[in-house]
Coordinates of C-alpha atoms in Angstrom, one line a residue:
X22 CA -29.9 -180.9 85.0
X23 CA -27.2 -179.1 83.0
X24 CA -23.6 -180.0 83.8
X25 CA -20.8 -177.5 83.5
X26 CA -18.2 -178.3 80.9
X27 CA -15.4 -177.2 83.2
X28 CA -16.3 -179.9 85.7
X29 CA -16.2 -182.5 82.9
X30 CA -12.8 -181.3 81.6
X31 CA -11.2 -180.2 84.8
X32 CA -12.4 -182.4 87.7
X33 CA -11.0 -181.7 91.1
X34 CA -10.5 -177.9 90.7
X35 CA -8.4 -176.7 93.6
X36 CA -8.0 -172.9 93.2
X37 CA -9.4 -170.5 95.7
X38 CA -8.6 -166.8 95.7
X39 CA -8.7 -166.8 99.5
X40 CA -5.6 -169.1 99.5
X41 CA -3.4 -166.3 98.1
X42 CA -1.3 -163.8 100.0
X43 CA 0.6 -163.7 103.3
X44 CA -1.2 -164.5 106.5
X45 CA 0.7 -164.4 109.8
X46 CA 4.0 -164.1 108.0
X47 CA 3.3 -167.3 105.9
X48 CA 2.2 -168.1 102.4
X49 CA -0.7 -170.5 102.3
X50 CA -0.2 -174.2 102.5
X51 CA -0.6 -176.3 99.4
X52 CA -3.8 -178.3 98.7
X53 CA -3.6 -182.1 98.7
X54 CA -3.2 -182.2 94.9
X55 CA 0.2 -182.7 93.2
X56 CA 0.2 -179.3 91.5
X57 CA 1.8 -177.0 94.1
X58 CA 5.0 -176.3 95.9
X59 CA 5.6 -174.0 98.9
X60 CA 8.6 -173.1 101.0
X61 CA 6.8 -172.7 104.3
X62 CA 5.1 -175.3 106.5
X63 CA 5.0 -177.9 103.7
X64 CA 4.9 -181.7 103.8
X65 CA 7.6 -183.6 101.9
X66 CA 5.5 -183.8 98.7
X67 CA 5.0 -180.0 98.4
X68 CA 8.2 -178.7 100.0
X69 CA 10.7 -176.5 98.2
X70 CA 13.5 -174.5 99.7
X71 CA 13.3 -170.8 100.0
X72 CA 15.6 -168.7 97.9
X73 CA 18.4 -167.1 100.0
X74 CA 19.9 -163.8 99.2
X75 CA 22.9 -161.8 100.3
X76 CA 22.0 -158.3 99.1
X77 CA 19.7 -155.7 100.5
X78 CA 16.1 -156.9 100.6
X79 CA 14.9 -154.1 98.2
X80 CA 17.6 -155.0 95.8
X81 CA 16.6 -158.7 96.0
X82 CA 13.0 -157.7 95.3
X83 CA 13.9 -155.6 92.3
X84 CA 16.1 -158.3 90.8
X85 CA 13.3 -160.8 91.4
X86 CA 10.9 -158.5 89.5
X87 CA 13.3 -158.3 86.6
X88 CA 13.7 -162.1 86.4
X89 CA 9.9 -162.5 86.5
X90 CA 9.6 -160.0 83.6
X91 CA 11.4 -162.4 81.3
X92 CA 9.7 -165.6 82.4
X93 CA 7.5 -166.7 79.5
X94 CA 3.7 -166.1 79.7
X95 CA 4.1 -164.6 83.2
X96 CA 2.5 -161.4 84.4
X97 CA 2.9 -159.6 87.7
X98 CA -0.6 -158.8 89.1
X99 CA 0.3 -157.6 92.6
X100 CA 3.3 -156.3 94.4
X101 CA 4.1 -154.7 97.7
X102 CA 7.4 -154.1 99.5
X103 CA 7.4 -157.7 100.7
X104 CA 5.0 -159.7 98.5
X105 CA 4.8 -160.4 94.7
X106 CA 1.9 -162.3 93.0
X107 CA 2.3 -163.3 89.4
X108 CA 0.2 -165.4 87.0
X109 CA 1.9 -167.9 84.6
X110 CA -0.1 -169.4 81.8
X111 CA 0.7 -172.7 80.1
X112 CA 1.6 -172.5 76.5
X113 CA -1.1 -174.6 74.8
X114 CA -4.1 -174.8 77.1
X115 CA -3.5 -171.4 78.9
X116 CA -4.0 -173.0 82.3
X117 CA -3.2 -170.4 85.0
X118 CA -0.7 -170.9 87.9
X119 CA -0.4 -168.5 90.8
X120 CA 3.2 -167.8 91.6
X121 CA 3.8 -165.9 94.9
X122 CA 6.9 -164.6 96.6
X123 CA 7.2 -163.3 100.2
X124 CA 10.3 -161.4 101.5
X125 CA 10.0 -161.4 105.3
X126 CA 11.6 -158.4 107.0
X127 CA 13.5 -160.6 109.5
X128 CA 15.1 -163.2 107.1
X129 CA 17.3 -163.0 104.1
X130 CA 15.2 -165.4 102.1
X131 CA 12.5 -165.3 99.5
X132 CA 9.7 -167.7 100.3
X133 CA 7.7 -168.9 97.4
X134 CA 4.5 -170.7 96.5
X135 CA 3.6 -171.9 93.0
X136 CA 0.2 -173.6 92.4
X137 CA -2.0 -174.6 89.6
X138 CA -5.6 -173.3 89.8
X139 CA -7.1 -176.5 88.4
X140 CA -6.6 -180.2 88.2
X141 CA -4.7 -182.8 90.3
X142 CA -1.3 -182.8 88.6
X143 CA 0.9 -180.2 86.8
X144 CA 3.5 -182.8 85.7
X145 CA 6.1 -180.9 87.8
X146 CA 5.7 -177.6 86.0
X147 CA 5.4 -175.4 89.2
X148 CA 8.5 -177.0 90.8
X149 CA 10.6 -176.6 87.6
X150 CA 9.5 -173.0 87.1
X151 CA 10.4 -172.2 90.7
X152 CA 13.8 -173.9 90.4
X153 CA 14.5 -172.0 87.1
X154 CA 13.8 -168.7 88.9
X155 CA 16.1 -169.8 91.8
X156 CA 18.9 -170.5 89.3
X157 CA 18.4 -167.2 87.5
X158 CA 18.6 -165.3 90.8
X159 CA 21.7 -167.3 91.8
X160 CA 23.3 -166.5 88.5
X161 CA 22.7 -162.8 89.2
X162 CA 24.5 -163.2 92.6
X163 CA 21.7 -162.1 94.8

């Protein structure tokens, strides 16, 4: 029986394309692994605050898109009027993280979810990236 190299190198792969997007006004929950943060319906280990804004929702979305355009190794792959999905790759091994943002029509916040596609731990990368985006948006007075 032939064994896949990816299962040897990356045990416990957690990524599933079906876990992306907004369903019933919520981003998906995080898996049990330590490589995800989300601002909606999260347990203490995975919880992160949403990003508040005080400008028009479309302006907040446009500013967020500009911030994402300068985040290293990050590419926006999907966007609607209330949802943004980006991919961020690690510098050395090119591991892919899914970074999602949801701007609900009835709240002045940006909900976020950032999750690694593989492995059990990201050494805090998804949380740090999310907090850096939060700080950049705060500096831009959204």
